[in-house]
PDB file of C-alpha atoms and ligand atoms in Angstrom:
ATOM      1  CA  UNK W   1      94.296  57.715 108.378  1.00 83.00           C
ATOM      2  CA  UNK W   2      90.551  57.698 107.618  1.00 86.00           C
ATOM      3  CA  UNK W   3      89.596  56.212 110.830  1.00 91.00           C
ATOM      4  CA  UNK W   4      91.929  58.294 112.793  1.00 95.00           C
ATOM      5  CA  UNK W   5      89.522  61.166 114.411  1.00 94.00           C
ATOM      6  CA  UNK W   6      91.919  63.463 115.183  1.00 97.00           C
ATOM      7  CA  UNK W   7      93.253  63.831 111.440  1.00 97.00           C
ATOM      8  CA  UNK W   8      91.693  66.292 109.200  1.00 96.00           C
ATOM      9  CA  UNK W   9      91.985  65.767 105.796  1.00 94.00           C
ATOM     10  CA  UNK W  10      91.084  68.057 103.549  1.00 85.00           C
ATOM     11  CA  UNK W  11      91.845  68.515  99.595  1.00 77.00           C
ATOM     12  CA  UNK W  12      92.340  72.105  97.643  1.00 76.00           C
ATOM     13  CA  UNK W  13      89.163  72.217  96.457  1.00 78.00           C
ATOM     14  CA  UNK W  14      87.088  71.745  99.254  1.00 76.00           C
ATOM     15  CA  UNK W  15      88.658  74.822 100.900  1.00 80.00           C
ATOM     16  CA  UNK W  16      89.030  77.276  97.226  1.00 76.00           C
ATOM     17  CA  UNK W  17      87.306  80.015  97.530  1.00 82.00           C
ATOM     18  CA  UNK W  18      85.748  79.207 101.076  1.00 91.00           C
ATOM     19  CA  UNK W  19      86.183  78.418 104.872  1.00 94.00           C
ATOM     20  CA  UNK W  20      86.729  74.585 105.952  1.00 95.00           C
ATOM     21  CA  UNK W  21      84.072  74.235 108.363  1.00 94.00           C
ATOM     22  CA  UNK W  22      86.546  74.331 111.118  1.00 97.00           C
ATOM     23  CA  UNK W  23      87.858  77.451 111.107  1.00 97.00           C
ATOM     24  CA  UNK W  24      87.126  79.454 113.834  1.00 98.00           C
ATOM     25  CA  UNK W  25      85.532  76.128 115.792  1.00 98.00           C
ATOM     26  CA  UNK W  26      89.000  74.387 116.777  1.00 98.00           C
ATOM     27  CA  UNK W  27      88.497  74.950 120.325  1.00 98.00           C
ATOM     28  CA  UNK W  28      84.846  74.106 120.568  1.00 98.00           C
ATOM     29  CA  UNK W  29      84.250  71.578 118.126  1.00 98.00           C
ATOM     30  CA  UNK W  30      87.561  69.483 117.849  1.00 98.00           C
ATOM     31  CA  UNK W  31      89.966  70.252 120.676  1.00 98.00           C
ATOM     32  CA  UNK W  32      86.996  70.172 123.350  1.00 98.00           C
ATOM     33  CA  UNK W  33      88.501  73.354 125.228  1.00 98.00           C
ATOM     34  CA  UNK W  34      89.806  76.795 125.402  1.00 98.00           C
ATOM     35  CA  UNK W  35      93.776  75.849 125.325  1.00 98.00           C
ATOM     36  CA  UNK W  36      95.986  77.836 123.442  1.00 98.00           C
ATOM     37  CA  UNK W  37      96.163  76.503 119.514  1.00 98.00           C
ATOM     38  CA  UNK W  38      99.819  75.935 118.074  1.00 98.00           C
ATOM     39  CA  UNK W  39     101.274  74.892 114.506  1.00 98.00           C
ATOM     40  CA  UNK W  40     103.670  73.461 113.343  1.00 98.00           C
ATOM     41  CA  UNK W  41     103.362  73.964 109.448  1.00 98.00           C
ATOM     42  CA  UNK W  42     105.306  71.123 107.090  1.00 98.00           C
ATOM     43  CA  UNK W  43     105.766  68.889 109.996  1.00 98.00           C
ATOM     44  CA  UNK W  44     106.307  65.547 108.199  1.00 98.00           C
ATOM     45  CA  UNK W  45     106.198  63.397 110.921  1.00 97.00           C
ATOM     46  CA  UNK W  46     105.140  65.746 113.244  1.00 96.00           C
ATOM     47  CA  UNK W  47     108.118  65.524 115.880  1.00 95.00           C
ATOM     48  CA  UNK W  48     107.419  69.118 116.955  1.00 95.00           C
ATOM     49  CA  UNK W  49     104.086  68.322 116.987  1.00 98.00           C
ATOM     50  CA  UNK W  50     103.578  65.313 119.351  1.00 98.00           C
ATOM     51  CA  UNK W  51     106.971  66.226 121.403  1.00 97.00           C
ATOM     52  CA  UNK W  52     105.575  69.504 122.076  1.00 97.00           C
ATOM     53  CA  UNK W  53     101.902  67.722 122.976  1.00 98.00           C
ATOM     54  CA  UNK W  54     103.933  65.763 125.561  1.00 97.00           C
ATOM     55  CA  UNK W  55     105.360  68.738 126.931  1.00 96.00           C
ATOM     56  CA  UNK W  56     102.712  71.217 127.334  1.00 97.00           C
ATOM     57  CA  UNK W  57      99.314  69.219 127.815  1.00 97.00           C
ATOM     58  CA  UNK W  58      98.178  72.778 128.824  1.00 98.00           C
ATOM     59  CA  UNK W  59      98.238  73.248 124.952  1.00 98.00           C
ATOM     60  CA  UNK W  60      96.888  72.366 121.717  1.00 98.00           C
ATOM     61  CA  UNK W  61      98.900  71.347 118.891  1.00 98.00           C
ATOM     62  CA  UNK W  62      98.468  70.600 115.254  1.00 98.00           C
ATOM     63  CA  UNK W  63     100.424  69.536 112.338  1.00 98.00           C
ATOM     64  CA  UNK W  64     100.230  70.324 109.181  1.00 98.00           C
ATOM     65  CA  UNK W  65     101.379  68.609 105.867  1.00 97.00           C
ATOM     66  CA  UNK W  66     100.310  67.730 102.664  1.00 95.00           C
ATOM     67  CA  UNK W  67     102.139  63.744 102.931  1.00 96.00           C
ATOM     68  CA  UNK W  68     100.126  61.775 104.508  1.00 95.00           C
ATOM     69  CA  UNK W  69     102.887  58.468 104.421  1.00 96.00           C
ATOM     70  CA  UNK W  70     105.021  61.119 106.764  1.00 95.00           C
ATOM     71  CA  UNK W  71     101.938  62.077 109.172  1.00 97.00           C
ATOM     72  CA  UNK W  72     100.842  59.057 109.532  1.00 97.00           C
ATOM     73  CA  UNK W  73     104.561  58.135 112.107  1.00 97.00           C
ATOM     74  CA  UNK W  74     103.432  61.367 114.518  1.00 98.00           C
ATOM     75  CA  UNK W  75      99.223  60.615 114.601  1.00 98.00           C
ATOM     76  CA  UNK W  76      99.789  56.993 115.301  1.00 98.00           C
ATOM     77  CA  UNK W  77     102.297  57.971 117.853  1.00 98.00           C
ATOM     78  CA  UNK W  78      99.994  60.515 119.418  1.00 98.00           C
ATOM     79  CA  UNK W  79      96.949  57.849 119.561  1.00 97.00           C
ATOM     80  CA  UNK W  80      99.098  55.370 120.997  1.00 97.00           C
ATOM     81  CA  UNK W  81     100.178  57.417 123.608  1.00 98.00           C
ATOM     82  CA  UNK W  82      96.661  58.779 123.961  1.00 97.00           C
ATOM     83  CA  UNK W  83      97.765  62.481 123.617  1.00 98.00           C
ATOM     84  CA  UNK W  84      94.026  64.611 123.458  1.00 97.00           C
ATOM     85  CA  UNK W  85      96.062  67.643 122.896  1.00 98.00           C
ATOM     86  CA  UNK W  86      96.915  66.627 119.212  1.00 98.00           C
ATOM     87  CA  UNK W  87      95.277  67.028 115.792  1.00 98.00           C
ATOM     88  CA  UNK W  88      96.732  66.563 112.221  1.00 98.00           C
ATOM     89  CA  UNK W  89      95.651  68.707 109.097  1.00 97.00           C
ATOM     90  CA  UNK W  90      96.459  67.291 105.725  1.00 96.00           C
ATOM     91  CA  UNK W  91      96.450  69.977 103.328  1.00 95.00           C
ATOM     92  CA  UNK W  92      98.630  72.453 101.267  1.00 94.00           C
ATOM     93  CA  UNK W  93      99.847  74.821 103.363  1.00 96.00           C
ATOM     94  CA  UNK W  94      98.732  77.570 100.548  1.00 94.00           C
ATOM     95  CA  UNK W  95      95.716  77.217 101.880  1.00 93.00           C
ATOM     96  CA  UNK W  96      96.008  76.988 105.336  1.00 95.00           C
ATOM     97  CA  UNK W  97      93.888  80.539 105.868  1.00 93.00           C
ATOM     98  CA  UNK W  98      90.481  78.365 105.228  1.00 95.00           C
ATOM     99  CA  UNK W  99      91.275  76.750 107.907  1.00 97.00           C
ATOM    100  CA  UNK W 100      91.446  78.820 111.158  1.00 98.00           C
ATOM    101  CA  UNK W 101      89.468  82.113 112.525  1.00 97.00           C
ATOM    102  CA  UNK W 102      90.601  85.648 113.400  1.00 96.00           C
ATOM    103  CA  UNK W 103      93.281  85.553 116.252  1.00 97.00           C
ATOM    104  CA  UNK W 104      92.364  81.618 116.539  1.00 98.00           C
ATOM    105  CA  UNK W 105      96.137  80.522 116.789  1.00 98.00           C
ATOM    106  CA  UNK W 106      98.520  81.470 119.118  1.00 98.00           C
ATOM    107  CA  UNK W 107     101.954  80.420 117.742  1.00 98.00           C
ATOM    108  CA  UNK W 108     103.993  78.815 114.312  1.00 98.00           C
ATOM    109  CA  UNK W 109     106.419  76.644 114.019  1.00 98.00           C
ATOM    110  CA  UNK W 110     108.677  76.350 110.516  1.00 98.00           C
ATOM    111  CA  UNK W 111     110.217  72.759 110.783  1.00 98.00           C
ATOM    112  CA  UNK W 112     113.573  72.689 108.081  1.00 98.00           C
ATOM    113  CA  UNK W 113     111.193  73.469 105.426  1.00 98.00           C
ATOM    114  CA  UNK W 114     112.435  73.558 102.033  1.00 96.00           C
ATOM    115  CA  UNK W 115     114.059  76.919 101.371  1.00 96.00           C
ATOM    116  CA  UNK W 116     112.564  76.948  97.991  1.00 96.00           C
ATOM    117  CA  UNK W 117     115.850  78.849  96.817  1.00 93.00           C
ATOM    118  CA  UNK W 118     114.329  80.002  93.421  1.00 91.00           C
ATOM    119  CA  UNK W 119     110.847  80.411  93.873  1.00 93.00           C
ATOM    120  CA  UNK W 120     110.645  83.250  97.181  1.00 94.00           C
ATOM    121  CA  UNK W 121     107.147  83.056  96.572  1.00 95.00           C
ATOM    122  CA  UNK W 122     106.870  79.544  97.638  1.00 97.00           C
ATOM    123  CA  UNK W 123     108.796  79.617 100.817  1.00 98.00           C
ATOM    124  CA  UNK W 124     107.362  79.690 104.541  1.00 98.00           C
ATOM    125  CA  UNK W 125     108.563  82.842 105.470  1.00 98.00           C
ATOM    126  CA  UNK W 126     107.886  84.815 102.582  1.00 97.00           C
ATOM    127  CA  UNK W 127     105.913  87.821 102.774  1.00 96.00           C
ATOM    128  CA  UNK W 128     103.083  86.394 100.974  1.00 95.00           C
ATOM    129  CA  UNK W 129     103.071  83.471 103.802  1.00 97.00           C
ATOM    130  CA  UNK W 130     103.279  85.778 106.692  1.00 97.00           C
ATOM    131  CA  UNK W 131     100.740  87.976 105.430  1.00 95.00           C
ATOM    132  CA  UNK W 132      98.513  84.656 105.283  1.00 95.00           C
ATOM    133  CA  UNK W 133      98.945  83.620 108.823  1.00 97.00           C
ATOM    134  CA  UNK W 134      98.912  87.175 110.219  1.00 95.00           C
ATOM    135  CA  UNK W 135      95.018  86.762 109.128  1.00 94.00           C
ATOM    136  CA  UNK W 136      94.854  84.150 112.069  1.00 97.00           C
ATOM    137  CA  UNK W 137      97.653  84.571 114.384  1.00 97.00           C
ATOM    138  CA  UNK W 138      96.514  86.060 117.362  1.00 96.00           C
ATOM    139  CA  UNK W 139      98.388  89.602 117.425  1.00 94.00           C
ATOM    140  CA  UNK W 140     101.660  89.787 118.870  1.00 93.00           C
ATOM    141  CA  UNK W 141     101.920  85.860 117.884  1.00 97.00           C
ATOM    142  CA  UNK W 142     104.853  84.313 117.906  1.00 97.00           C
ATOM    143  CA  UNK W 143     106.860  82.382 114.742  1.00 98.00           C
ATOM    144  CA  UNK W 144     109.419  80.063 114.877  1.00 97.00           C
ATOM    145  CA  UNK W 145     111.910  78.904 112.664  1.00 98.00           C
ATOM    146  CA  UNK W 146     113.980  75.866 112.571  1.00 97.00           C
ATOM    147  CA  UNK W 147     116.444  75.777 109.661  1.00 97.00           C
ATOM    148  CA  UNK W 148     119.893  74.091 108.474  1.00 97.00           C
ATOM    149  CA  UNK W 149     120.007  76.375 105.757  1.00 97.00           C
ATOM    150  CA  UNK W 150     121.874  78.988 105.363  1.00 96.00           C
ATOM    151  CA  UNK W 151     120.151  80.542 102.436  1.00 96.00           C
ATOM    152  CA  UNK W 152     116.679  80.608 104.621  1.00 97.00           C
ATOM    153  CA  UNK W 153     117.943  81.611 107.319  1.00 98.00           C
ATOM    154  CA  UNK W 154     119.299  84.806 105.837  1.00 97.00           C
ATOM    155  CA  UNK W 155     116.472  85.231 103.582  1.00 97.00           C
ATOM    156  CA  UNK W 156     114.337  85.073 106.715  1.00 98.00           C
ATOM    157  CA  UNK W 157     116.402  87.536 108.441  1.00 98.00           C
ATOM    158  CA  UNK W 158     117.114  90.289 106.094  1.00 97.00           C
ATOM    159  CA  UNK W 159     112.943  90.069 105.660  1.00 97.00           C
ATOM    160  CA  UNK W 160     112.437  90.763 108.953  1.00 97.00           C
ATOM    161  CA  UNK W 161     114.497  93.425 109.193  1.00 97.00           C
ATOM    162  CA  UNK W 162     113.283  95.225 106.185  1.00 96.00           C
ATOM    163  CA  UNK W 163     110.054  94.992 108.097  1.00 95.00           C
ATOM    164  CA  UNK W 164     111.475  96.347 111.466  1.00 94.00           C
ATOM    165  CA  UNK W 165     110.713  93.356 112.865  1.00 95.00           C
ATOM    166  CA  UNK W 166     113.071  92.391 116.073  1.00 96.00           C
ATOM    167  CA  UNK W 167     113.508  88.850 116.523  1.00 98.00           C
ATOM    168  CA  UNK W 168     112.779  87.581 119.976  1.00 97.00           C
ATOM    169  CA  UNK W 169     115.635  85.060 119.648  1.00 95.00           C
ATOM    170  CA  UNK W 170     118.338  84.902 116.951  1.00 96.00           C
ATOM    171  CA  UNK W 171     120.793  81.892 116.580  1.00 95.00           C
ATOM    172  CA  UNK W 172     122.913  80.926 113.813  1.00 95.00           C
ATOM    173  CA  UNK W 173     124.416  77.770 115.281  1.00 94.00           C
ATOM    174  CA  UNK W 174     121.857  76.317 118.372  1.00 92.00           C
ATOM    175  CA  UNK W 175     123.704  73.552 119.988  1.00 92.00           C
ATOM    176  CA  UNK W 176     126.856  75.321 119.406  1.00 91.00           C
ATOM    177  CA  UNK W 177     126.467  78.549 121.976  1.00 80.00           C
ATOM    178  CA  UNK W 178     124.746  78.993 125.399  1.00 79.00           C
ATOM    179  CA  UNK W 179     121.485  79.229 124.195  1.00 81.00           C
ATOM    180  CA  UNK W 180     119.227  76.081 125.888  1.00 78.00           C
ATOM    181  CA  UNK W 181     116.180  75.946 125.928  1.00 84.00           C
ATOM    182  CA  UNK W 182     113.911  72.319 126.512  1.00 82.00           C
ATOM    183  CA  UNK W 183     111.669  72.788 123.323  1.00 88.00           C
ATOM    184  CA  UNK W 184     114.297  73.257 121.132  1.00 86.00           C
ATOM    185  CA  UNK W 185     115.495  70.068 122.127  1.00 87.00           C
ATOM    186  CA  UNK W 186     113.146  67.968 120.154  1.00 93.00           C
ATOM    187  CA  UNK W 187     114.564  67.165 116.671  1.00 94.00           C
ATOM    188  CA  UNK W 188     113.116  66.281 113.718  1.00 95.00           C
ATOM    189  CA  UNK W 189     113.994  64.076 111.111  1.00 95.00           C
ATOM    190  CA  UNK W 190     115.884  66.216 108.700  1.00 96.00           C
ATOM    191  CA  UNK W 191     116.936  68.181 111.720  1.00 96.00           C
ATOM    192  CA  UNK W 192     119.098  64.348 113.190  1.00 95.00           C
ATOM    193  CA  UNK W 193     119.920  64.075 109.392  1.00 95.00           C
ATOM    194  CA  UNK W 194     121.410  67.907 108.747  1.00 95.00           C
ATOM    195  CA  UNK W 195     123.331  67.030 112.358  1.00 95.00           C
ATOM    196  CA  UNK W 196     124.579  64.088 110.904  1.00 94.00           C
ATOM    197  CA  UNK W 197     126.141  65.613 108.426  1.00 94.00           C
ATOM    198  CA  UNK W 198     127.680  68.256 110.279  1.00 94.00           C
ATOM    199  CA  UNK W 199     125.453  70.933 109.170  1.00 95.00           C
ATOM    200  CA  UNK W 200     124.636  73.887 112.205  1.00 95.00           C
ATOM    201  CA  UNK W 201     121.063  74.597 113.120  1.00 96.00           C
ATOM    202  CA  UNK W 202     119.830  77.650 112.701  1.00 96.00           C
ATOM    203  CA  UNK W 203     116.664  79.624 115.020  1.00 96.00           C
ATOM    204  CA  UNK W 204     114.774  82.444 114.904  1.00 97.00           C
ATOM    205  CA  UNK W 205     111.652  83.073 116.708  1.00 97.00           C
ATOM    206  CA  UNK W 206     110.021  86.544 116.694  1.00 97.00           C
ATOM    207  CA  UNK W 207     106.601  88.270 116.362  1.00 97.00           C
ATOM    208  CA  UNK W 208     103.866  89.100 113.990  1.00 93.00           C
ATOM    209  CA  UNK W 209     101.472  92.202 114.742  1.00 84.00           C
ATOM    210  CA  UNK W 210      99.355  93.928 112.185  1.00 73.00           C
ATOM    211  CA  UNK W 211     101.522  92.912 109.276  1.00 66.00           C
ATOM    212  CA  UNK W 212     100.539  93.726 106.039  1.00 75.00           C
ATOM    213  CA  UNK W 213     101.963  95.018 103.319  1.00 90.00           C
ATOM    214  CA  UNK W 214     105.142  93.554 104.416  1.00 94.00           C
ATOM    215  CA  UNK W 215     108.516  94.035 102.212  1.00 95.00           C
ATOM    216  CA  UNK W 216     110.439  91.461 100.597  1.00 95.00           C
ATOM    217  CA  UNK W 217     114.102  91.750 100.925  1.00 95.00           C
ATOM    218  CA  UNK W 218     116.185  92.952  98.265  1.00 90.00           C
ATOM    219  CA  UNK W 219     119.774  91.148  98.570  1.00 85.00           C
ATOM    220  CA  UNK W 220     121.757  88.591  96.883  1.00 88.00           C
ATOM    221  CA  UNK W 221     122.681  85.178  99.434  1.00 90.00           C
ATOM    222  CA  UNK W 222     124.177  82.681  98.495  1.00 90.00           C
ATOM    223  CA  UNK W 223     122.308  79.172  98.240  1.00 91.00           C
ATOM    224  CA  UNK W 224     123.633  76.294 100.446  1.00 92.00           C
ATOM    225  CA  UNK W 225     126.307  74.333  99.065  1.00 86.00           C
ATOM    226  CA  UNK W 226     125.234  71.732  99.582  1.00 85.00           C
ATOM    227  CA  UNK W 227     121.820  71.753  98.302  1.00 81.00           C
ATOM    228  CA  UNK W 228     122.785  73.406  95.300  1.00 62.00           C
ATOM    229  CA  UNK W 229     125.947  74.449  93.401  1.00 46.00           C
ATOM    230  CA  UNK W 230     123.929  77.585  91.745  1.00 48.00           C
ATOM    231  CA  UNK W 231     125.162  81.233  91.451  1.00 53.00           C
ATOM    232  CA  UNK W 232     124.075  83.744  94.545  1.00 57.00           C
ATOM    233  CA  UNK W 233     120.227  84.449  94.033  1.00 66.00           C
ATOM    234  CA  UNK W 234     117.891  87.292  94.665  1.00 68.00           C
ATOM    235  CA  UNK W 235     115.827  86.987  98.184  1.00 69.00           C
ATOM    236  CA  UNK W 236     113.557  88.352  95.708  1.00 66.00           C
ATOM    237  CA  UNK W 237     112.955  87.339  92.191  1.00 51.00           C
ATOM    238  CA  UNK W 238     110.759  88.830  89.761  1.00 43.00           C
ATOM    239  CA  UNK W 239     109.197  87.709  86.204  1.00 39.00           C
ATOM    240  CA  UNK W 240     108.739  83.986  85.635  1.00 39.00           C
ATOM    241  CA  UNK W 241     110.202  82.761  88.824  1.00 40.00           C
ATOM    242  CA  UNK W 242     106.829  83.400  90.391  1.00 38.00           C
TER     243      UNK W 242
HETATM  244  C1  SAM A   1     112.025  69.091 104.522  1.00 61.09           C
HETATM  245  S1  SAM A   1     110.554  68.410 105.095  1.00 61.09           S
HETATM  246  C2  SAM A   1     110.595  68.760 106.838  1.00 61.09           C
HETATM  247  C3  SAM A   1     109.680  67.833 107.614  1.00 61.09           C
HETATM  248  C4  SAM A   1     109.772  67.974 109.138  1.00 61.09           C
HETATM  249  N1  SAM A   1     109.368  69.300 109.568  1.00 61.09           N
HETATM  250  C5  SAM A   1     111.153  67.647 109.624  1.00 61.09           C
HETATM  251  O1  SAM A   1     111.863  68.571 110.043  1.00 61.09           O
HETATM  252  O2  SAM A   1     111.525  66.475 109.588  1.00 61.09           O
HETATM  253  C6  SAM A   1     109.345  69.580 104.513  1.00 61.09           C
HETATM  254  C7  SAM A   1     107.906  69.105 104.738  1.00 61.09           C
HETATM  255  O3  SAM A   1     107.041  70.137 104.317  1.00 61.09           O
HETATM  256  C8  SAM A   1     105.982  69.574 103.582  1.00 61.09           C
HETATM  257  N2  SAM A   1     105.530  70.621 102.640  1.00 61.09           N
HETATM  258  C9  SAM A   1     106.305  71.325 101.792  1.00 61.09           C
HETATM  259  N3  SAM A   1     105.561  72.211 101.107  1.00 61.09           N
HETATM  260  C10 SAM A   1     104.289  72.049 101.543  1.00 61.09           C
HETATM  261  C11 SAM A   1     103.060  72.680 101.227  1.00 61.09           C
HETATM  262  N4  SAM A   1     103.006  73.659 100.323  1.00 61.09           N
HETATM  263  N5  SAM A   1     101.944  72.277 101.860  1.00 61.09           N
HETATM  264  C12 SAM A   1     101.998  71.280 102.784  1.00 61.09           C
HETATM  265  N6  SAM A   1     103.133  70.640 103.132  1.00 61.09           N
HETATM  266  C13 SAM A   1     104.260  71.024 102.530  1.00 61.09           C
HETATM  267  C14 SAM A   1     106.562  68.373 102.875  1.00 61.09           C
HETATM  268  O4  SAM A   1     105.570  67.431 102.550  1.00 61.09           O
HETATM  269  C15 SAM A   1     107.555  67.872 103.922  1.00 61.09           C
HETATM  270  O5  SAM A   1     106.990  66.901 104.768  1.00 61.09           O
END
């Protein structure tokens, strides 16, 4: 993906301890306008990403993963279609805040990440995640959350409302109520293979203003069976499970 000019790739060290060159300059010095700036963070191979592009050409979207194999499906697919709304980041999400400006991004999207059932620290909704794009979320920006589990779903939840945070939209089985809507309509890889096996998809989308300092939730939910056949666990765990 060298030679692709609308992938980014950037390793850890380039961005410790200071800003990719980048951040704050999507608009100007990659996108070539003022559009709105949207992620979709973990997006393998970027379904969200270019099916959103295709959608909203009003917009700017980019994904962001650290596999470049699974990147590579969604930035040949936006080249070949010629989508100009579309870039690709290749880095660890940990340190996505050297990438983008103040109020530079407009909205998040969580694609079936990995709910990272012992280790709260390490998933995408955690507080210490949130508090990391609330540094360049435009305030009032939105997060969304695509999930077949359970376990993150409810983790995700009972964070939010330890915060008093209202979610905007709150489904615990999508295709299986009233709720429609055209964007969440595209699926994802692991979002066909979770159908396939009967699993329900789970949504939230709400808001992130001002954030810090945020709570994690203190309750016991019980993994997904089957991703794991482990006891309940702690939304939050302390000690060595950092
Ligand atoms: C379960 S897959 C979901 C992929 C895609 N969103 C989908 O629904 O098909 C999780 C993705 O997140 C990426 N990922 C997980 N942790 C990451 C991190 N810390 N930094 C960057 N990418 C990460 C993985 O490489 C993987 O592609």
């Amino acid at each position: 993906m060298a030679s692709y000019p609308h992938v980014v790739e950037a390793p850890f060290n380039k961005v410790f301890n200071q800003n990719h060159t980048l951040s704050g300059r999507w608009n100007k010095d990659f996108f070539k306008n003022e559009n709105p700036i949207v992620l979709e963070l973990g997006c393998g191979k970027g379904e969200y990403t270019v099916g959103l592009a295709r959608l909203f050409p009003q917009k700017n979207f980019i994904g962001v993963d650290i596999k470049g194999n699974r990147m590579h499906r969604g930035a040949t697919d936006a080249m070949n279609e010629g989508l100009r709304n579309v870039g690709f980041l290749r880095t660890r999400i940990e340190a996505i805040h050297a990438f983008f400006g103040p109020s530079e991004v407009d909205e998040i999207w969580l694609t079936f990440p990995d709910p990272q059932i012992k280790k709260y620290r390490k998933r995408l909704t955690s507080t210490r995640f949130l508090e990391a794009y609330a540094r360049f979320l435009k305030p009032g920006g939105i997060i969304h959350l695509k999930t077949d589990s359970a376990f993150m779903y409810t983790y995700t939840r009972e964070l939010l409302k330890e915060n008093q945070i209202d979610p905007l939209v709150d489904e615990d089985d999508l295709y299986a109520g009233n709720y429609q809507d055209e964007i969440l309509s595209i699926q994802t890889y692991y979002e066909r293979k979770w159908l396939d096996h009967g699993i329900s998809i789970k949504y939230l989308k709400f808001r992130l203003s001002g954030v810090f300092g945020l709570k994690e939730p203190e309750v016991e939910i019980e993994p997904d069976s089957y991703r794991s056949a482990g006891r309940g666990v702690k939304a939050r765990r302390t000690g060595n499970s950092k």
